[in-house]
Structures are given as structure tokens and as C-alpha cells.
Coordinates of N, CA and C in Angstrom, one line a residue:
K141 N 149.8 58.1 92.4 CA 149.4 59.4 91.8 C 150.3 59.8 90.6
Q142 N 151.6 59.6 90.8 CA 152.6 60.1 89.8 C 152.4 59.2 88.5
G143 N 152.1 58.0 88.6 CA 151.9 57.1 87.5 C 150.6 57.5 86.7
K144 N 149.6 58.0 87.4 CA 148.4 58.4 86.8 C 148.6 59.7 86.0
D145 N 149.4 60.6 86.6 CA 149.8 61.9 85.9 C 150.5 61.6 84.6
I146 N 151.4 60.7 84.7 CA 152.2 60.3 83.4 C 151.3 59.8 82.4
T147 N 150.4 58.9 82.8 CA 149.4 58.3 81.8 C 148.6 59.4 81.2
I148 N 148.1 60.4 82.0 CA 147.2 61.4 81.4 C 148.1 62.3 80.5
L149 N 149.3 62.6 80.9 CA 150.2 63.4 80.0 C 150.4 62.7 78.7
F150 N 150.7 61.4 78.8 CA 150.9 60.6 77.6 C 149.7 60.6 76.7
L151 N 148.5 60.4 77.2 CA 147.3 60.4 76.4 C 147.0 61.8 75.8
F152 N 147.4 62.8 76.5 CA 147.2 64.2 76.0 C 148.1 64.4 74.8
I153 N 149.4 64.0 74.9 CA 150.3 64.2 73.8 C 149.9 63.4 72.6
V154 N 149.5 62.1 72.8 CA 149.0 61.3 71.7 C 147.8 61.9 71.0
T155 N 146.9 62.5 71.8 CA 145.7 63.1 71.2 C 146.1 64.3 70.4
I156 N 147.0 65.1 70.9 CA 147.4 66.3 70.1 C 148.1 65.9 68.8
M157 N 148.9 64.9 68.8 CA 149.6 64.4 67.6 C 148.6 63.9 66.6
L158 N 147.6 63.2 67.1 CA 146.5 62.7 66.2 C 145.7 63.8 65.5
L159 N 145.4 64.8 66.3 CA 144.6 65.9 65.8 C 145.5 66.7 64.8
A160 N 146.8 66.9 65.1 CA 147.6 67.6 64.2 C 147.8 66.9 62.9
G161 N 147.7 65.6 62.8 CA 147.8 64.9 61.6 C 146.6 65.0 60.7
M162 N 145.4 65.4 61.3 CA 144.2 65.5 60.6 C 144.1 66.8 59.9
V163 N 144.8 67.8 60.3 CA 144.7 69.2 59.7 C 145.5 69.2 58.4
S164 N 144.7 69.6 57.3 CA 145.4 69.7 56.0 C 145.4 71.1 55.6
A165 N 146.5 71.6 55.3 CA 146.7 73.0 54.9 C 146.5 73.2 53.4
M166 N 145.7 74.1 53.0 CA 145.6 74.4 51.6 C 146.6 75.4 51.2
T167 N 147.3 75.2 50.1 CA 148.3 76.1 49.6 C 148.0 76.4 48.2
G168 N 148.5 77.6 47.7 CA 148.4 77.9 46.3 C 149.7 78.5 45.8
K169 N 149.9 78.4 44.5 CA 151.2 78.9 44.0 C 150.9 79.4 42.6
I170 N 151.3 80.6 42.2 CA 151.2 81.1 40.9 C 152.6 81.6 40.4
G171 N 152.6 82.0 39.1 CA 153.9 82.5 38.6 C 154.1 83.9 39.2
N172 N 154.9 84.7 38.6 CA 155.3 86.0 39.1 C 154.1 86.8 39.7
A173 N 154.3 87.5 40.8 CA 153.3 88.3 41.4 C 153.1 89.6 40.8
R174 N 154.0 90.0 39.8 CA 153.9 91.3 39.2 C 154.5 91.2 37.8
V175 N 153.9 91.9 36.9 CA 154.4 92.0 35.5 C 154.1 93.5 35.0
V176 N 155.1 94.0 34.3 CA 154.9 95.4 33.7 C 155.0 95.3 32.2
L177 N 154.0 95.9 31.5 CA 154.0 95.8 30.0 C 154.0 97.2 29.5
Y178 N 154.7 97.3 28.3 CA 154.8 98.6 27.6 C 154.2 98.4 26.1
P179 N 152.9 98.2 25.9 CA 152.4 98.0 24.6 C 152.3 99.3 23.8
E180 N 152.3 99.2 22.5 CA 152.0 100.3 21.6 C 150.5 100.1 21.2
V181 N 149.7 101.0 21.5 CA 148.2 100.9 21.1 C 148.0 101.6 19.8
D182 N 147.4 100.9 18.8 CA 147.1 101.5 17.5 C 145.7 101.0 17.2
G183 N 144.7 101.7 17.7 CA 143.3 101.3 17.4 C 142.9 100.3 18.5
K184 N 142.9 99.0 18.1 CA 142.6 97.9 19.1 C 143.8 97.0 19.2
T185 N 144.4 96.9 20.3 CA 145.6 96.0 20.5 C 145.2 94.9 21.5
T186 N 145.5 93.7 21.1 CA 145.3 92.5 21.9 C 146.6 91.8 22.2
I187 N 146.7 91.6 23.5 CA 147.9 90.9 24.0 C 147.5 89.6 24.6
D188 N 148.0 88.5 24.1 CA 147.8 87.1 24.6 C 148.8 86.8 25.7
R189 N 148.3 86.4 26.9 CA 149.2 86.1 28.0 C 148.8 84.8 28.7
T190 N 149.6 84.3 29.5 CA 149.3 83.1 30.4 C 149.9 83.4 31.8
I191 N 149.3 82.8 32.8 CA 149.8 82.8 34.1 C 149.9 81.4 34.6
L192 N 151.1 81.0 35.1 CA 151.3 79.7 35.6 C 150.6 79.5 36.9
V193 N 149.7 78.5 37.0 CA 149.0 78.1 38.2 C 149.5 76.7 38.6
I194 N 149.9 76.6 39.9 CA 150.6 75.4 40.4 C 149.8 74.8 41.6
N195 N 149.4 73.5 41.5 CA 148.8 72.9 42.6 C 149.9 72.0 43.3
D196 N 150.5 72.5 44.4 CA 151.5 71.7 45.0 C 151.0 71.0 46.3
N197 N 149.7 70.8 46.3 CA 149.0 70.0 47.3 C 149.0 68.6 47.0
D198 N 148.6 67.7 47.9 CA 148.5 66.3 47.6 C 147.0 65.9 47.4
F199 N 146.2 66.9 46.9 CA 144.8 66.6 46.6 C 144.4 67.5 45.4
D200 N 143.3 67.2 44.8 CA 142.8 68.0 43.7 C 142.3 69.4 44.2
V201 N 142.5 70.4 43.3 CA 142.2 71.8 43.6 C 141.4 72.4 42.5
D202 N 140.2 73.0 42.8 CA 139.5 73.8 41.8 C 140.1 75.2 41.8
I203 N 140.3 75.7 40.5 CA 140.9 77.0 40.3 C 139.8 77.9 39.6
N204 N 139.7 79.1 40.1 CA 138.9 80.1 39.5 C 139.7 81.4 39.3
I205 N 139.7 81.9 38.1 CA 140.5 83.1 37.8 C 139.6 84.2 37.3
S206 N 139.8 85.4 37.9 CA 139.0 86.6 37.5 C 139.9 87.9 37.5
A207 N 139.5 88.9 36.8 CA 140.2 90.1 36.8 C 139.6 91.0 37.9
S208 N 140.4 91.9 38.4 CA 140.0 92.8 39.4 C 139.0 93.8 38.8
E209 N 138.4 94.6 39.6 CA 137.4 95.6 39.1 C 138.1 96.6 38.1
E210 N 139.3 97.0 38.4 CA 140.0 97.9 37.5 C 140.2 97.3 36.1
Y211 N 140.3 96.0 36.0 CA 140.6 95.4 34.7 C 139.4 94.6 34.1
K212 N 138.2 94.7 34.7 CA 137.1 93.9 34.2 C 136.7 94.2 32.7
D213 N 137.0 95.4 32.2 CA 136.7 95.8 30.9 C 137.8 95.5 29.9
I214 N 139.0 95.3 30.3 CA 140.1 95.1 29.4 C 140.8 93.7 29.4
I215 N 140.5 92.9 30.5 CA 141.0 91.5 30.5 C 139.9 90.5 30.3
Q216 N 140.2 89.6 29.4 CA 139.2 88.5 29.1 C 140.0 87.2 29.5
V217 N 139.5 86.6 30.6 CA 140.1 85.4 31.1 C 139.5 84.2 30.3
I218 N 140.4 83.5 29.6 CA 139.9 82.3 28.7 C 139.8 81.1 29.6
D219 N 140.8 80.8 30.4 CA 140.7 79.6 31.3 C 140.2 80.1 32.7
K220 N 138.9 80.4 32.8 CA 138.3 80.9 34.0 C 138.3 79.9 35.2
E221 N 137.8 78.7 34.8 CA 137.6 77.7 35.9 C 138.2 76.3 35.3
F222 N 139.0 75.6 36.2 CA 139.5 74.3 35.9 C 139.9 73.6 37.2
T223 N 140.2 72.4 37.1 CA 140.6 71.6 38.2 C 142.1 71.1 37.9
L224 N 142.9 71.2 38.9 CA 144.3 70.7 38.8 C 144.4 69.5 39.8
G225 N 144.9 68.4 39.3 CA 145.2 67.3 40.1 C 146.4 67.6 41.0
A226 N 146.6 66.7 42.0 CA 147.8 66.8 42.9 C 149.1 66.9 42.1
G227 N 149.8 68.0 42.4 CA 151.1 68.2 41.7 C 151.1 68.7 40.3
E228 N 149.9 69.0 39.8 CA 149.8 69.5 38.4 C 150.0 71.0 38.3
Q229 N 150.2 71.5 37.1 CA 150.3 72.9 36.9 C 149.7 73.2 35.5
K230 N 149.3 74.4 35.3 CA 148.7 74.8 34.0 C 149.1 76.3 33.7
D231 N 149.3 76.5 32.4 CA 149.4 77.9 31.9 C 148.0 78.4 31.6
A232 N 147.4 79.1 32.5 CA 146.0 79.6 32.3 C 146.1 80.8 31.3
R233 N 145.2 80.8 30.3 CA 145.3 81.9 29.3 C 144.3 83.0 29.6
F234 N 144.8 84.2 29.2 CA 143.9 85.4 29.2 C 144.4 86.4 28.2
K235 N 143.5 87.3 27.8 CA 143.8 88.4 26.8 C 143.6 89.7 27.4
I236 N 144.5 90.6 27.1 CA 144.4 92.0 27.4 C 144.0 92.8 26.1
V237 N 142.9 93.5 26.1 CA 142.5 94.2 24.9 C 142.5 95.7 25.3
L238 N 143.3 96.5 24.6 CA 143.5 97.9 24.8 C 143.0 98.7 23.6
T239 N 142.3 99.8 23.8 CA 141.9 100.7 22.7 C 142.4 102.1 23.0
K240 N 142.9 102.4 24.2 CA 143.3 103.7 24.6 C 144.7 103.6 25.2
T241 N 145.5 104.7 25.0 CA 146.8 104.8 25.6 C 146.6 105.2 27.1
G242 N 147.6 105.1 27.9 CA 147.5 105.5 29.3 C 148.1 104.4 30.2
D243 N 148.1 104.7 31.5 CA 148.6 103.8 32.5 C 147.5 103.0 33.1
Y244 N 147.7 101.7 33.3 CA 146.7 100.8 33.9 C 147.3 100.1 35.0
D245 N 146.6 99.8 36.1 CA 147.1 99.0 37.2 C 146.0 98.2 37.8
G246 N 146.1 96.9 37.8 CA 145.1 96.1 38.3 C 145.6 94.7 38.6
K247 N 144.7 93.8 39.0 CA 145.2 92.5 39.4 C 144.4 91.4 38.7
L248 N 145.0 90.2 38.5 CA 144.4 89.0 38.1 C 144.3 88.1 39.3
M249 N 143.1 87.8 39.8 CA 142.9 87.0 41.0 C 142.8 85.6 40.7
V250 N 143.6 84.7 41.4 CA 143.5 83.3 41.3 C 143.1 82.7 42.6
F251 N 141.9 82.0 42.6 CA 141.4 81.4 43.7 C 141.6 79.9 43.7
F252 N 142.1 79.3 44.8 CA 142.4 77.9 44.9 C 141.4 77.4 46.0
K253 N 140.8 76.2 45.8 CA 140.0 75.6 46.8 C 139.9 74.1 46.6
K254 N 140.1 73.4 47.7 CA 140.0 71.9 47.6 C 138.7 71.5 47.1
V255 N 138.7 70.5 46.1 CA 137.5 70.0 45.5 C 136.5 69.7 46.6
G256 N 135.3 70.2 46.6 CA 134.3 70.0 47.5 C 134.2 70.9 48.7
D257 N 135.3 71.7 49.0 CA 135.3 72.6 50.1 C 134.7 73.9 49.7
K258 N 134.3 74.7 50.7 CA 133.7 76.0 50.4 C 134.8 77.2 50.5
Q259 N 135.8 77.0 51.3 CA 136.8 78.0 51.5 C 138.1 77.6 50.9
G260 N 139.0 78.6 50.6 CA 140.2 78.3 50.0 C 141.2 79.4 50.1
V261 N 142.1 79.6 49.2 CA 143.2 80.5 49.2 C 143.1 81.4 47.9
A262 N 143.3 82.7 48.1 CA 143.3 83.6 46.9 C 144.7 84.2 46.8
L263 N 145.2 84.3 45.6 CA 146.5 85.0 45.3 C 146.2 85.9 44.1
A264 N 147.0 87.0 44.1 CA 146.9 88.0 43.1 C 148.2 88.2 42.3
S265 N 148.0 88.4 41.0 CA 149.2 88.8 40.2 C 148.9 90.2 39.7
R266 N 149.7 91.2 40.1 CA 149.6 92.6 39.7 C 150.1 92.8 38.3
I267 N 149.3 93.4 37.5 CA 149.6 93.7 36.1 C 149.6 95.2 35.9
I268 N 150.8 95.8 35.5 CA 150.9 97.2 35.3 C 151.1 97.4 33.8
I269 N 150.3 98.3 33.2 CA 150.4 98.5 31.8 C 150.7 100.0 31.5
H270 N 151.7 100.3 30.7 CA 152.0 101.7 30.3 C 151.8 101.7 28.8
A271 N 150.6 101.9 28.3 CA 150.2 101.9 26.9 C 150.5 103.2 26.2
T272 N 151.3 103.1 25.2 CA 151.7 104.3 24.4 C 151.3 104.1 23.0
G273 N 151.5 105.1 22.1 CA 151.2 105.0 20.7 C 150.0 105.9 20.4
Q274 N 149.2 105.4 19.4 CA 148.0 106.1 19.0 C 146.8 105.3 19.2
G275 N 146.0 105.6 20.2 CA 144.8 104.8 20.6 C 143.7 105.3 19.7
Q276 N 142.5 104.9 20.1 CA 141.3 105.3 19.4 C 141.0 106.8 19.4
D277 N 141.6 107.4 20.4 CA 141.4 108.9 20.5 C 142.2 109.6 19.5
G278 N 143.2 108.9 18.8 CA 144.0 109.5 17.8 C 145.1 110.3 18.3
V279 N 145.3 110.3 19.6 CA 146.4 111.1 20.2 C 147.6 110.2 20.4
N280 N 148.8 110.8 19.9 CA 150.0 110.1 20.1 C 150.6 110.4 21.4
S281 N 151.3 109.4 22.0 CA 152.0 109.6 23.2 C 153.5 109.1 23.0
N282 N 154.3 109.5 24.0 CA 155.7 109.0 23.9 C 155.8 107.5 23.8
S283 N 156.6 107.0 23.0 CA 156.6 105.5 22.8 C 157.7 104.9 23.7
N284 N 157.3 103.9 24.4 CA 158.3 103.1 25.2 C 158.4 101.7 24.6
T285 N 158.0 101.5 23.4 CA 158.0 100.2 22.7 C 159.2 100.1 21.9
S286 N 159.5 98.8 21.5 CA 160.7 98.6 20.6 C 160.4 99.2 19.2
S287 N 161.4 99.3 18.4 CA 161.3 99.9 17.1 C 160.3 99.1 16.2
N288 N 160.1 97.8 16.5 CA 159.2 97.1 15.6 C 157.7 97.1 16.2
G289 N 157.5 97.9 17.3 CA 156.2 98.0 17.9 C 155.8 96.9 18.8
N290 N 156.6 96.0 19.1 CA 156.2 94.9 20.0 C 156.2 95.3 21.4
V291 N 155.5 94.6 22.2 CA 155.4 94.9 23.6 C 156.7 94.6 24.3
K292 N 157.1 95.5 25.1 CA 158.3 95.3 26.0 C 157.7 94.8 27.3
S293 N 158.2 93.7 27.8 CA 157.7 93.2 29.1 C 158.9 93.1 30.1
I294 N 158.7 93.7 31.2 CA 159.7 93.6 32.3 C 159.1 92.8 33.4
I295 N 159.7 91.6 33.6 CA 159.3 90.8 34.7 C 160.4 90.7 35.8
P296 N 160.1 91.3 36.9 CA 161.1 91.4 38.0 C 161.4 90.0 38.5
S297 N 162.6 89.9 39.1 CA 163.0 88.7 39.7 C 162.3 88.5 41.1
I298 N 161.2 87.6 41.0 CA 160.4 87.3 42.2 C 160.4 85.8 42.3
S299 N 160.6 85.2 43.5 CA 160.5 83.8 43.6 C 159.1 83.3 43.2
G300 N 159.0 82.1 42.7 CA 157.7 81.5 42.3 C 158.0 81.0 40.9
G301 N 156.9 80.9 40.1 CA 157.0 80.4 38.7 C 157.2 81.5 37.8
S302 N 156.4 81.5 36.7 CA 156.6 82.5 35.7 C 155.2 82.8 35.1
I303 N 155.2 84.0 34.5 CA 154.0 84.4 33.7 C 154.6 84.4 32.3
K304 N 154.1 83.7 31.4 CA 154.6 83.6 30.0 C 153.8 84.6 29.1
S305 N 154.4 85.0 28.0 CA 153.8 85.9 27.1 C 154.1 85.5 25.7
S306 N 153.0 85.7 24.9 CA 153.2 85.6 23.4 C 153.0 87.1 23.0
L307 N 154.1 87.7 22.5 CA 154.0 89.2 22.3 C 153.0 89.5 21.3
G308 N 152.3 90.6 21.5 CA 151.3 91.2 20.6 C 151.7 92.6 20.3
K309 N 151.1 93.1 19.3 CA 151.4 94.5 18.9 C 150.6 95.5 19.8

């Protein structure tokens, strides 16, 4: 009887180990989870940005990027959909177009899914904008921009990759 119990226990452990090996976890990684911008708005201001998207899985991943509801009218995602191979990364491009001064707070959503799968992982990068200057409404506000009118960007120290910027006016 004791030999039979040991055999059953051994088969149970082997089965668990085999099943654990078949589970593949989907992971996703993006640059900073938060960025704060201080642009000066003068009529129509366009800010070109990128967000680093990293596939640290050992399989190909489909990426889909979209702006949250708060930003659907001011963010234009250029690299909306693409596939990253195992271990690849990409600076996905998007534009922020501002015509009015004010404070904005929204997210850029990055969806990761294994090629061919229906479910995946979603990560968000929070983008906070404090737009000053003279917008379309012609009203001046206190300026938090540099003397040459360039956007000041404060990127806090958060583990991960980075969000890169090409400064716009």
C-alpha cells in the first residue's frame, strides 16, 4: 500500500510540473507611466511625442494604442497598430494638438496581445498637460514655459523605459 501511495504522489507531482510548463504568461512593458508637459499654446500647437513599447516575451505580440476618452480630440496616434517580435521594442509615435490653454489629464492606452489570441494585457501612460499662453480664445494665462516658448517636460523617475519627446512650441 505504501508503494502505491508513493507512485500516485510521484505521478501527481509530475503532472503538476508538466501543466505548469504549459502556462505562458503574457507581459507588457512601456516607457514611463506618467509625463507632465507645460506647452505654450498660441493658436494651434502640435507636440510630437513617442512612447517606448517593449515586448519582453518570447513570442510575437500585437500592439494597439489608443487615447483615453479625455484625450480622443487632442491626441492623434500615428502608430496605432503594429506587431513586435520577441524581444523587440519600438518608439510608437503620437501627436498632441492643442488650441486652448488649460489643464488636461488623460491616458494613452497600450494593449498587448499574443498574436492569434483574443485576450491580453493593457497598460496606461498618464499624460498631464498644463497649457499656458494665448490659445484660440485670445486669453493669456501665466506662462510656465521657457523663455523661448518651448515645452518644458517633467518626467519623474519611474522604473521602466522612457517616453521620448521632440519639443514643439
